[in-house]
XYZ file of C-alpha atoms in Angstrom:
787
model
C 114.346 24.600 70.071
C 116.559 21.541 70.806
C 119.400 23.139 68.815
C 119.030 26.356 70.791
C 119.125 24.523 74.152
C 122.257 22.631 73.082
C 123.994 25.919 72.266
C 123.056 27.372 75.632
C 124.349 24.330 77.520
C 127.574 24.358 75.549
C 128.127 28.004 76.344
C 127.495 27.339 80.013
C 130.100 24.539 79.995
C 132.695 26.845 78.438
C 132.052 29.464 81.069
C 132.414 26.927 83.842
C 135.953 26.126 82.666
C 137.161 29.765 82.933
C 138.965 30.627 86.244
C 136.958 32.770 88.625
C 139.695 35.405 88.737
C 139.064 36.129 85.087
C 135.777 37.708 86.068
C 137.334 40.289 88.433
C 135.845 43.589 87.290
C 139.104 45.501 86.907
C 137.313 48.211 84.996
C 135.276 48.790 88.166
C 138.338 49.000 90.414
C 139.384 52.650 90.834
C 142.273 54.590 92.365
C 142.953 58.320 92.552
C 146.497 59.631 92.076
C 148.064 62.747 93.603
C 151.513 64.132 94.439
C 152.201 65.084 98.041
C 154.826 67.689 99.024
C 155.788 68.656 95.480
C 159.171 70.399 95.643
C 159.596 73.982 94.391
C 163.093 75.412 93.894
C 164.339 78.887 93.085
C 166.508 79.302 90.004
C 170.002 78.067 90.914
C 168.905 76.510 94.193
C 168.975 72.881 92.891
C 172.344 71.559 91.700
C 172.791 69.201 88.750
C 172.562 65.584 89.923
C 171.015 66.568 93.281
C 168.033 64.524 94.482
C 164.878 66.582 94.837
C 163.927 65.195 98.273
C 160.550 65.162 100.035
C 158.060 64.408 97.286
C 155.913 61.264 97.002
C 153.192 59.792 94.790
C 150.028 58.482 96.470
C 147.305 56.218 95.028
C 144.085 56.060 97.065
C 141.803 53.069 96.438
C 138.274 54.416 95.937
C 136.283 51.241 95.158
C 135.343 48.516 97.653
C 134.347 44.861 97.121
C 135.456 44.804 93.504
C 138.847 43.125 93.951
C 137.691 39.694 95.055
C 139.795 37.237 93.130
C 142.498 39.842 92.465
C 145.470 39.187 94.755
C 147.892 41.788 93.353
C 147.849 45.244 91.805
C 150.415 46.482 89.301
C 150.948 50.102 88.307
C 153.094 51.584 85.539
C 154.734 54.952 86.211
C 156.172 57.190 83.487
C 158.391 60.172 84.332
C 159.416 63.268 82.398
C 162.514 65.480 82.842
C 164.135 62.887 85.101
C 167.657 61.415 84.592
C 167.768 57.820 83.404
C 166.174 55.693 86.086
C 168.357 53.229 87.986
C 166.894 50.749 90.431
C 168.182 50.996 93.983
C 169.470 54.487 93.176
C 166.388 56.454 92.170
C 163.694 53.956 93.123
C 163.755 50.889 95.375
C 161.448 48.121 96.527
C 161.224 49.774 99.923
C 160.246 53.071 98.242
C 156.671 51.691 98.178
C 154.469 51.643 101.264
C 150.818 50.838 102.095
C 148.756 52.746 104.688
C 145.210 52.254 105.935
C 143.363 54.601 108.251
C 146.634 56.404 108.955
C 148.532 53.255 109.972
C 151.398 51.645 108.022
C 150.280 48.141 106.909
C 153.122 47.489 104.407
C 154.310 44.379 106.260
C 150.854 42.797 105.936
C 151.323 42.348 102.163
C 153.354 39.477 100.714
C 155.598 41.107 98.137
C 156.178 44.681 97.022
C 158.467 44.901 94.025
C 159.762 47.667 91.756
C 161.134 47.048 88.255
C 162.689 49.709 86.022
C 161.399 48.948 82.516
C 162.827 51.926 80.613
C 164.986 55.011 81.166
C 161.903 56.963 82.205
C 159.505 54.194 83.291
C 159.129 51.746 86.141
C 156.498 49.302 87.391
C 155.624 48.418 90.953
C 153.478 45.579 92.278
C 151.737 45.099 95.621
C 150.530 41.527 96.359
C 148.259 40.136 99.048
C 149.389 37.297 101.310
C 147.718 33.929 100.729
C 147.147 33.328 104.414
C 143.655 33.083 105.890
C 142.339 36.397 107.243
C 145.290 38.232 105.672
C 145.041 41.915 104.766
C 143.155 42.622 101.501
C 142.769 45.704 99.362
C 140.075 48.019 100.780
C 138.449 51.315 100.004
C 140.507 54.169 101.482
C 143.793 52.259 101.395
C 146.756 54.385 100.231
C 149.680 53.005 98.223
C 152.564 55.485 98.239
C 155.885 55.757 96.400
C 158.789 57.814 97.725
C 160.119 60.090 94.957
C 162.715 61.881 97.081
C 165.673 60.165 95.301
C 164.539 61.317 91.876
C 166.933 63.654 90.048
C 165.789 66.312 87.570
C 167.484 66.199 84.184
C 167.195 69.973 83.579
C 167.164 72.420 86.495
C 166.942 75.775 84.774
C 164.159 78.331 85.479
C 160.716 77.174 84.384
C 161.496 73.442 84.234
C 159.253 70.830 85.872
C 159.468 67.104 86.564
C 156.210 65.202 86.096
C 154.889 61.721 86.655
C 151.985 59.761 85.105
C 150.359 56.561 86.408
C 148.487 53.797 84.579
C 147.335 50.266 85.407
C 145.839 47.227 83.714
C 144.208 46.292 87.023
C 142.491 49.577 87.768
C 141.125 52.817 86.398
C 143.418 55.580 87.651
C 141.893 59.035 87.824
C 143.958 62.242 87.846
C 146.933 60.154 86.831
C 148.449 62.272 84.039
C 151.378 64.718 84.229
C 151.466 65.287 87.963
C 154.212 67.802 88.864
C 156.460 66.591 91.684
C 159.328 69.089 91.280
C 159.705 72.515 89.664
C 162.244 75.313 89.291
C 160.871 78.854 89.480
C 162.366 82.294 89.064
C 163.436 84.201 92.139
C 160.867 86.726 93.177
C 158.059 87.766 95.459
C 154.331 87.379 95.673
C 151.781 89.750 97.168
C 148.358 89.087 98.672
C 145.588 90.677 100.756
C 143.253 89.052 103.266
C 140.272 89.984 101.139
C 139.392 92.429 98.396
C 137.190 95.235 99.694
C 134.296 97.129 98.088
C 134.482 100.847 97.444
C 132.220 103.325 95.634
C 133.353 106.067 93.266
C 134.790 109.003 95.256
C 134.769 106.887 98.433
C 137.655 105.488 100.507
C 138.318 101.897 101.547
C 140.971 100.439 103.838
C 142.989 97.551 102.434
C 142.905 94.423 104.589
C 146.578 93.583 105.284
C 148.862 93.652 102.242
C 151.398 90.836 102.624
C 154.661 90.491 100.644
C 156.541 87.174 100.764
C 158.937 85.096 98.627
C 157.558 83.216 95.644
C 159.926 80.338 96.486
C 162.435 79.734 99.225
C 162.402 80.747 102.858
C 163.456 84.419 102.830
C 162.849 87.540 100.834
C 166.362 87.733 99.446
C 167.139 91.317 98.518
C 164.276 92.622 100.670
C 166.044 91.352 103.747
C 169.061 93.544 103.051
C 169.445 96.872 104.788
C 168.611 99.869 102.619
C 166.006 98.091 100.515
C 162.999 100.063 99.190
C 159.421 98.794 98.714
C 157.298 100.784 96.264
C 153.535 100.398 95.782
C 151.782 101.845 92.729
C 148.015 102.000 91.995
C 146.383 101.722 88.587
C 144.512 104.571 86.905
C 141.294 105.775 88.564
C 142.561 105.176 92.108
C 144.768 107.096 94.550
C 146.281 106.455 97.960
C 144.949 108.400 100.940
C 147.673 109.509 103.347
C 147.251 107.648 106.622
C 149.135 106.044 109.496
C 150.792 102.849 108.252
C 152.352 99.917 110.050
C 155.118 97.845 108.414
C 155.879 94.585 110.209
C 157.968 91.435 109.589
C 158.568 88.180 111.385
C 161.899 89.697 112.412
C 160.533 92.897 113.915
C 158.811 96.164 113.055
C 161.041 98.473 110.984
C 160.299 102.203 110.826
C 161.276 103.317 107.308
C 160.786 106.694 105.715
C 157.451 106.836 103.841
C 157.124 108.930 100.683
C 153.598 109.713 99.440
C 152.413 110.501 95.949
C 148.859 110.383 94.554
C 149.157 106.863 93.163
C 152.411 105.732 94.851
C 153.669 104.914 98.334
C 157.358 104.146 98.899
C 158.951 102.634 102.007
C 162.518 103.932 101.829
C 165.583 102.616 103.597
C 164.111 99.721 105.525
C 166.175 99.628 108.718
C 168.646 97.242 110.340
C 167.855 94.028 112.122
C 165.543 92.367 109.595
C 167.983 90.149 107.725
C 166.295 86.830 106.904
C 162.766 88.238 107.034
C 160.258 85.749 105.633
C 157.450 88.259 105.007
C 156.366 91.887 105.228
C 152.870 93.087 106.207
C 151.483 96.559 105.574
C 148.432 97.636 107.601
C 146.392 100.869 107.445
C 146.718 101.398 103.706
C 143.731 103.336 102.274
C 142.605 103.653 98.660
C 140.171 106.145 97.105
C 138.281 105.443 93.862
C 138.805 108.950 92.460
C 137.313 108.332 89.003
C 137.007 104.556 88.616
C 133.508 103.386 87.705
C 131.419 100.515 89.008
C 132.993 97.148 88.134
C 136.563 98.496 88.033
C 139.267 96.842 90.134
C 142.037 98.538 92.111
C 145.387 96.805 91.534
C 148.609 97.520 93.414
C 151.932 96.819 91.710
C 154.660 95.903 94.188
C 158.276 96.842 93.360
C 161.045 95.390 95.554
C 164.752 95.869 94.855
C 166.237 92.806 93.156
C 162.881 91.101 92.428
C 160.379 90.935 89.632
C 157.310 93.193 89.876
C 154.072 91.553 91.042
C 150.450 92.776 91.136
C 147.605 92.147 93.547
C 143.916 93.119 93.353
C 142.903 94.974 96.510
C 139.480 96.591 95.902
C 136.454 96.520 93.600
C 134.274 99.492 92.735
C 130.595 98.839 93.472
C 127.448 100.883 93.028
C 126.530 103.158 95.886
C 123.368 101.189 96.552
C 121.074 99.638 99.113
C 119.436 96.391 97.971
C 116.349 94.579 99.246
C 115.940 90.844 98.672
C 114.327 87.590 99.777
C 115.573 84.036 99.370
C 114.528 83.089 95.817
C 114.674 79.385 96.719
C 112.007 79.746 99.407
C 108.346 79.273 98.471
C 106.176 82.363 98.898
C 103.855 81.626 101.868
C 100.121 81.495 101.083
C 97.832 83.099 103.703
C 94.030 83.404 103.880
C 92.601 86.921 103.805
C 89.927 88.259 106.128
C 91.003 86.101 109.084
C 93.065 86.758 112.197
C 96.559 85.412 112.842
C 94.884 82.624 114.849
C 92.873 81.675 111.702
C 89.580 81.659 113.610
C 86.678 80.324 111.551
C 88.936 78.210 109.341
C 91.162 75.196 109.934
C 94.349 76.553 108.346
C 97.425 76.445 110.613
C 99.656 78.994 108.846
C 101.509 81.490 111.055
C 100.921 84.423 108.664
C 104.677 85.033 108.417
C 106.158 86.526 105.268
C 109.451 85.529 103.694
C 112.474 86.891 105.534
C 113.539 90.205 104.006
C 117.125 91.439 103.803
C 118.092 95.070 103.188
C 121.820 95.739 102.987
C 124.357 98.273 101.849
C 126.657 97.537 98.943
C 129.454 98.841 101.194
C 129.772 100.723 104.465
C 128.259 104.190 104.270
C 126.007 103.611 101.235
C 122.813 103.861 103.316
C 122.474 107.494 104.317
C 120.649 107.614 107.634
C 120.065 111.357 107.416
C 117.148 110.531 105.110
C 113.802 108.891 105.880
C 113.004 105.604 104.210
C 109.686 103.779 103.917
C 108.572 100.171 103.612
C 105.093 99.898 102.081
C 102.641 97.018 101.845
C 99.564 97.053 99.567
C 96.365 98.762 100.684
C 94.263 96.342 102.719
C 97.282 94.498 104.177
C 98.299 95.076 107.818
C 101.367 94.231 109.890
C 100.575 92.624 113.248
C 104.109 91.723 114.327
C 107.730 91.658 113.210
C 109.795 88.514 113.847
C 113.521 88.580 114.637
C 114.370 92.042 113.287
C 118.161 92.386 113.287
C 120.315 95.359 112.278
C 123.875 94.100 111.806
C 127.045 96.202 111.715
C 125.267 99.279 113.082
C 123.585 100.551 116.224
C 120.157 102.056 116.894
C 119.752 105.599 118.139
C 116.998 106.206 120.681
C 115.367 102.744 120.511
C 115.595 99.882 122.993
C 115.822 97.283 120.244
C 114.972 96.614 116.604
C 111.349 95.696 117.372
C 110.778 99.047 119.091
C 112.279 100.707 116.003
C 109.765 98.910 113.755
C 106.847 99.711 116.070
C 107.681 103.417 115.986
C 107.983 103.280 112.191
C 104.519 101.692 111.819
C 102.960 104.300 114.074
C 104.742 107.047 112.140
C 103.278 105.617 108.938
C 99.719 105.769 110.362
C 99.635 101.959 110.464
C 99.706 101.841 106.676
C 103.449 102.033 105.940
C 106.608 101.633 107.978
C 108.198 105.098 107.964
C 111.691 105.014 109.495
C 112.751 108.477 110.586
C 116.177 109.926 109.869
C 119.062 109.194 112.205
C 117.285 106.222 113.680
C 120.533 104.277 113.583
C 124.267 104.931 113.471
C 125.385 105.235 109.868
C 128.255 102.930 108.989
C 131.568 104.620 108.284
C 133.895 103.207 105.613
C 136.850 104.861 107.376
C 136.009 103.319 110.737
C 135.861 106.630 112.581
C 134.330 106.612 116.042
C 132.430 103.517 117.098
C 130.871 102.819 113.684
C 131.611 99.585 111.888
C 133.605 99.378 108.682
C 131.360 96.599 107.389
C 128.123 97.313 105.443
C 124.902 97.592 107.432
C 122.449 94.718 107.029
C 118.809 94.630 108.177
C 116.822 91.369 108.276
C 113.225 90.850 109.407
C 110.057 88.801 108.895
C 106.599 90.400 108.935
C 103.409 88.852 110.329
C 100.565 89.879 108.004
C 96.782 89.877 107.748
C 94.621 91.231 104.911
C 91.095 92.522 104.300
C 88.509 90.001 103.013
C 88.550 91.706 99.603
C 92.340 91.492 99.241
C 93.693 88.736 97.037
C 97.081 88.347 95.368
C 100.759 88.989 96.034
C 101.963 91.122 98.923
C 104.616 93.322 97.365
C 106.884 95.049 99.867
C 108.177 98.336 98.447
C 111.291 100.202 99.632
C 111.421 103.966 98.915
C 113.452 106.888 100.177
C 115.692 109.733 99.054
C 118.846 107.724 99.734
C 117.710 104.446 98.129
C 116.494 103.272 94.754
C 112.846 102.238 94.726
C 112.563 98.441 94.668
C 110.065 95.686 95.383
C 110.020 92.078 96.574
C 107.131 89.628 96.917
C 106.947 88.424 100.523
C 103.587 86.594 100.740
C 100.401 85.777 98.841
C 96.815 86.074 100.104
C 93.878 84.005 98.860
C 90.229 84.233 99.887
C 88.795 81.415 102.025
C 85.653 81.591 99.932
C 84.689 82.850 96.488
C 81.243 84.099 95.530
C 79.953 83.696 91.986
C 76.949 85.833 91.043
C 75.489 87.648 88.045
C 74.135 91.148 87.616
C 70.341 91.351 87.816
C 68.541 94.273 86.152
C 65.280 94.754 88.076
C 62.353 97.180 88.168
C 60.344 98.069 91.258
C 56.989 96.794 90.136
C 55.961 95.219 93.444
C 57.450 94.768 96.849
C 58.462 91.074 96.812
C 60.716 90.649 93.813
C 62.440 87.323 93.059
C 66.052 87.404 91.893
C 66.227 85.300 88.717
C 69.797 84.058 89.274
C 71.492 82.032 92.016
C 74.403 82.924 94.287
C 77.177 80.299 94.498
C 79.681 80.236 97.395
C 82.781 78.077 96.896
C 85.216 76.856 99.554
C 88.894 77.512 98.770
C 90.024 73.995 99.761
C 88.528 70.862 101.264
C 87.925 70.995 105.027
C 88.761 74.719 105.316
C 85.480 76.037 106.765
C 85.218 75.121 110.419
C 82.012 73.792 111.980
C 79.781 76.616 113.204
C 81.125 79.150 110.696
C 78.380 81.483 109.449
C 78.158 83.221 106.060
C 75.948 86.317 105.669
C 74.857 87.978 102.394
C 73.416 91.500 102.378
C 72.449 94.413 100.115
C 72.740 98.052 101.179
C 69.265 99.642 101.632
C 67.501 96.549 100.286
C 66.025 93.802 102.472
C 66.101 90.106 101.648
C 62.934 88.092 102.358
C 63.247 84.771 104.156
C 62.648 82.898 100.925
C 64.964 80.606 98.992
C 66.801 77.279 99.095
C 70.326 76.412 100.224
C 71.838 73.448 98.361
C 75.206 71.792 99.037
C 77.008 69.700 96.424
C 76.863 65.924 96.913
C 80.634 65.252 96.783
C 82.301 67.366 99.453
C 80.546 65.975 102.532
C 79.876 69.462 103.921
C 76.534 69.972 105.661
C 74.633 73.154 106.614
C 72.266 73.544 109.575
C 69.215 74.454 107.486
C 68.435 74.182 103.802
C 65.849 76.977 104.008
C 66.964 80.606 103.753
C 66.853 82.480 107.076
C 67.318 86.200 107.643
C 69.309 88.266 110.124
C 70.026 91.955 110.547
C 73.104 93.699 109.073
C 73.237 97.488 109.561
C 69.450 97.557 109.892
C 68.748 95.605 106.687
C 67.512 92.027 106.433
C 70.286 89.701 105.228
C 70.344 85.949 104.482
C 72.798 83.457 105.958
C 73.814 79.821 106.265
C 75.860 77.992 108.926
C 78.334 75.115 108.440
C 77.175 72.084 110.439
C 79.989 69.709 109.457
C 83.197 70.238 107.511
C 83.873 69.014 103.978
C 86.013 65.925 103.525
C 87.283 64.917 100.120
C 86.566 67.990 98.020
C 86.068 71.716 98.523
C 82.400 72.502 99.069
C 80.038 74.418 96.777
C 76.943 76.025 98.323
C 74.199 77.342 96.025
C 71.573 79.831 97.241
C 68.614 80.052 94.857
C 65.127 81.556 94.826
C 66.120 84.667 96.769
C 63.518 87.424 97.044
C 63.866 91.135 97.766
C 61.650 93.531 99.701
C 62.119 96.666 97.548
C 60.895 100.036 98.730
C 59.488 102.170 95.921
C 61.567 105.125 97.129
C 64.833 103.339 96.220
C 66.761 105.350 93.611
C 67.734 103.719 90.337
C 71.250 102.397 90.198
C 73.520 99.522 91.150
C 73.597 97.814 94.547
C 76.500 95.595 95.563
C 76.141 92.174 97.140
C 78.203 92.042 100.340
C 79.283 88.934 102.185
C 80.811 88.472 105.619
C 81.635 85.587 107.912
C 81.435 86.834 111.515
C 83.493 83.879 112.805
C 86.332 84.817 110.439
C 85.948 88.549 109.933
C 85.076 89.736 113.448
C 88.315 88.373 115.008
C 90.116 89.876 112.038
C 88.605 93.287 112.766
C 89.716 92.971 116.400
C 93.317 92.099 115.461
C 95.786 94.462 117.151
C 98.357 95.832 114.709
C 102.078 96.229 115.359
C 102.588 98.698 118.236
C 98.823 98.825 118.730
C 99.207 98.433 122.502
C 101.084 101.722 122.760
C 98.394 103.985 121.337
C 95.097 104.503 123.167
C 91.969 104.727 121.037
C 88.662 105.701 122.657
C 90.131 104.946 126.057
C 91.218 101.451 125.047
C 94.868 100.575 125.254
C 95.093 99.147 121.731
C 94.698 99.942 118.059
C 92.894 97.361 115.966
C 92.199 97.034 112.266
C 88.636 98.221 112.931
C 90.026 101.333 114.644
C 92.131 102.104 111.578
C 89.314 101.462 109.096
C 86.474 103.028 111.123
C 84.173 100.612 109.325
C 83.063 97.010 109.396
C 85.101 94.806 107.102
C 83.009 93.318 104.312
C 83.576 91.413 101.143
C 82.050 92.830 97.966
C 80.871 89.576 96.483
C 79.395 91.095 93.313
C 79.453 94.750 92.287
C 76.079 95.774 90.854
C 74.412 92.495 91.832
C 71.047 94.285 91.724
C 70.610 97.099 89.225
C 67.363 98.993 89.744
C 66.209 100.298 86.378
C 63.359 102.839 86.116
C 61.704 104.045 82.909
C 63.316 107.167 81.542
C 63.554 109.199 78.380
C 66.286 108.335 75.922
C 66.388 111.584 73.906
C 69.293 114.023 74.096
C 67.337 116.281 76.435
C 68.192 113.773 79.170
C 71.421 115.792 79.619
C 71.083 119.554 79.855
C 74.162 120.382 81.926
C 76.985 122.145 80.122
C 80.283 120.357 80.767
C 83.706 121.875 79.924
C 86.730 119.542 79.902
C 90.172 121.197 79.462
C 92.896 118.774 78.323
C 95.701 118.340 80.860
C 93.821 119.870 83.785
C 92.614 117.990 86.867
C 89.176 119.536 86.856
C 85.983 119.817 84.807
C 83.319 122.534 84.906
C 79.788 121.184 85.345
C 77.346 124.037 84.776
C 78.815 126.757 86.974
C 80.628 124.375 89.316
C 84.308 123.477 89.108
C 84.841 119.828 90.068
C 88.246 118.367 90.889
C 89.014 115.065 89.120
C 91.817 112.559 89.851
C 93.243 112.385 86.293
C 93.017 114.874 83.392
C 91.829 114.429 79.827
C 94.591 113.908 77.260
C 95.211 113.474 73.530
C 96.244 109.919 72.632
C 98.854 108.732 70.153
C 96.262 108.692 67.338
C 95.306 112.332 67.953
C 91.954 111.710 69.638
C 90.830 113.632 72.723
C 90.303 111.088 75.521
C 87.850 111.931 78.346
C 87.812 110.322 81.843
C 84.646 108.231 81.736
C 83.442 108.433 85.340
C 84.307 112.114 85.847
C 82.502 113.307 82.709
C 79.495 111.013 83.279
C 79.020 112.351 86.806
C 79.487 115.925 85.559
C 76.643 115.351 83.065
C 74.326 114.219 85.880
C 74.701 110.432 86.096
C 74.864 109.020 89.638
C 78.374 107.768 90.435
C 76.842 104.464 91.658
C 75.584 103.920 88.104
C 79.113 103.878 86.697
C 80.319 100.338 87.402
C 83.735 98.729 87.000
C 84.514 95.017 86.617
C 88.227 94.400 87.279
C 88.163 90.804 86.063
C 87.003 91.780 82.541
C 88.303 95.377 82.633
C 84.825 96.535 81.594
C 82.989 99.731 82.583
C 79.204 99.960 82.546
C 77.061 103.136 82.638
C 73.365 102.889 83.473
C 70.800 105.683 83.239
C 67.120 105.430 82.417
C 66.695 102.161 80.603
C 70.052 102.417 78.880
C 72.970 100.102 79.686
C 76.240 101.220 78.059
C 79.364 99.068 78.377
C 82.892 99.263 77.043
C 86.021 97.137 77.549
C 89.631 98.298 77.695
C 91.446 97.820 74.391
C 88.285 97.357 72.309
C 87.217 99.725 69.535
C 83.476 99.321 70.135
C 80.850 100.552 72.640
C 77.720 98.537 73.456
C 74.385 100.329 74.079
C 71.729 97.901 75.352
C 73.905 95.099 73.904
C 73.969 96.707 70.421
C 77.551 97.326 69.202
C 78.465 100.849 68.089
C 81.897 101.202 66.400
C 84.238 103.670 68.104
C 86.746 105.999 66.447
C 89.537 104.976 68.829
C 90.110 102.194 71.334
C 89.017 102.394 74.948
C 92.127 103.087 77.076
C 93.160 102.832 80.720
C 95.602 105.477 81.978
C 96.681 106.061 85.583
C 94.116 103.493 86.740
C 91.151 105.268 85.082
C 89.141 104.411 81.953
C 89.090 106.896 79.063
C 86.815 107.083 76.011
C 87.182 109.246 72.919
C 85.253 112.568 72.989
C 82.903 111.782 70.070
C 82.562 108.124 71.123
C 81.390 109.150 74.591
C 78.902 111.621 73.108
C 77.483 108.989 70.759
C 77.101 106.481 73.590
C 75.317 108.934 75.894
C 73.284 110.622 73.161
C 75.007 113.993 73.512
C 75.124 115.625 70.081
C 76.102 119.139 71.104
C 79.891 118.697 71.247
C 82.528 121.311 70.371
C 86.348 121.313 70.388
C 88.527 124.410 70.769
C 91.944 123.629 69.285
C 93.550 126.831 70.565
C 92.699 126.148 74.213
C 92.480 122.350 73.800
C 89.086 122.323 75.497
C 86.099 120.017 74.883
C 82.576 121.278 75.601
C 79.456 119.127 75.871
C 75.970 120.740 75.733
C 77.564 124.096 75.060
C 74.315 125.455 73.611
C 72.251 124.574 76.682
């Protein structure tokens, strides 16, 4: 340890003997180099031995507080294609200057020296004064070197003179091969203000074609009387004859204009334009006769006595209308089943969707002689539209964009926005009349609400004869509460029947349910008794007014409810309702009964929400149209489909089904006995050659109550109940369960067009139908054909 300490102390003593300036962090000191006013000469314009004039090298200090202890900066400059350097001829001490914040501060430095160290190299040094409070190097300070006396060694076409900068005191960025003088060929250059978009077989007007010298001040041969200018288009494009204007800084000549499909020639440009610095051509129109999307229109410019140049003037785009939202914006999350004011919950969202943009690819792409429709999912409603703006076009017959949207929602029966034809002035790519030459652009934000059962993304769909169908996600709805419950198979053996399972209600997030919010559970045609317990978890802090089940009336039936007495704090609440009992009338038919749940504090204001343009349509004498008016029904939340399944004893032999059912493949009907019944989707033959029957349609045709054919979206499982049989099948599986016993199927259960299908023989086996025939000639299946 003693040896180690001695080494440390010795090292410290050595360090203390080194001058402080040795620790200046030169590697941290930075400067950026650039050439200002680089000189460009036409071929033959610069004589041998002539100084270039005008150009200078600038070094900008970009690092502060790193030069303490450094009182001078030295830079080494290397040149290329410059005659042998001579001090006081090509470079002098007073060629160097220092500026700060736009002011010359050269005199505030002690010594500025230049030394030529080689034929093509020189060094220059800038030193600080030693006086107190003297000027020091600072960030933003510019050290400049006048290069105007430099002489190029070779001055033929294509030659350049360059300069490179290095330093031992600093890191110089962008310091290599900076061009400060060049010799270019005589010629012209051509440009347009902007390239324009055009569709195949459409016309676009070029935005100001300008022709000017590549170097020098005038157009040389162009400025002579009698000069021609010829423009030629590439393949796939043609000029459209139109009124043109040719102008110069010296006047407006009126030449003869010769037209050809892909050429325009200005012949015999008149007198009085000698010394013209530029030409401008306005009114030039181009048609994409056969060019495809992605192609570019290029004009070659021919001018007497000059090289030919090319300029891109137009790009071919698809004849499209696109709908989009800002992909960087988060999709807003909104609670379903509540009003825009969020009554019954504490959420403060404004129910606004993402801003939507619909725009043409170019003027005229959006054909306003066709209707177009904006659709939202079923169960979602538009209550307002925020800042609708139609740019580059004008409305026809509407006071403003909001009135246009209101009329469209009414036209769509408050389900879709149907915009009628000629609702706005179609843009015109040729600029005829008052229409704009720029593409039309529509932006808007929707205010949305959704039914209590709706959950998931709100997909806005654009359709119409003149547009490609497309979709964007504009919002997402979540439920303020979720109900977890199981199916209960029950027999009517006595009036007061206890449900063996509990119902669990979960809050979507902590503190969401407001104090005083009520939750009501009901069953259609079945009364709840006022029996059962209400239990709240012990973590959320939520409290209810009573832990005993109480009943209330919903559509004439007894329902159970609980009321929030204080909001949850740290965690989302979980409320469990157990020990529920039913008052079951013996006349109730067998089948499934759904558990419904509503919250009057949330759902009633939602029902009363006035939709977009609702104030302009009287309903039942009232000057509004609400969601309830549109639905003609009370909004409820199906908490559990088939929560109670009433099962009565029944025979299980094949005589249970005596109705003859005929199912023709490909037809949207079945024949049940003597009755023809329309069905939404037809039977079909799958890829494996099996005849697939629509489950619900055939079951009902055989005599099963439609309420006894249940569907569970979450598991994609269908369940059929008749007698004491429970038959279930799941999409994609090759098995059918009868009273929980698996029966292998010949082909997998399939979903097509939103309906479940089961193989012909598999369905017969599951239902106990053995009398099944198949007619290959007519492609018709018959069940109970011998009955």
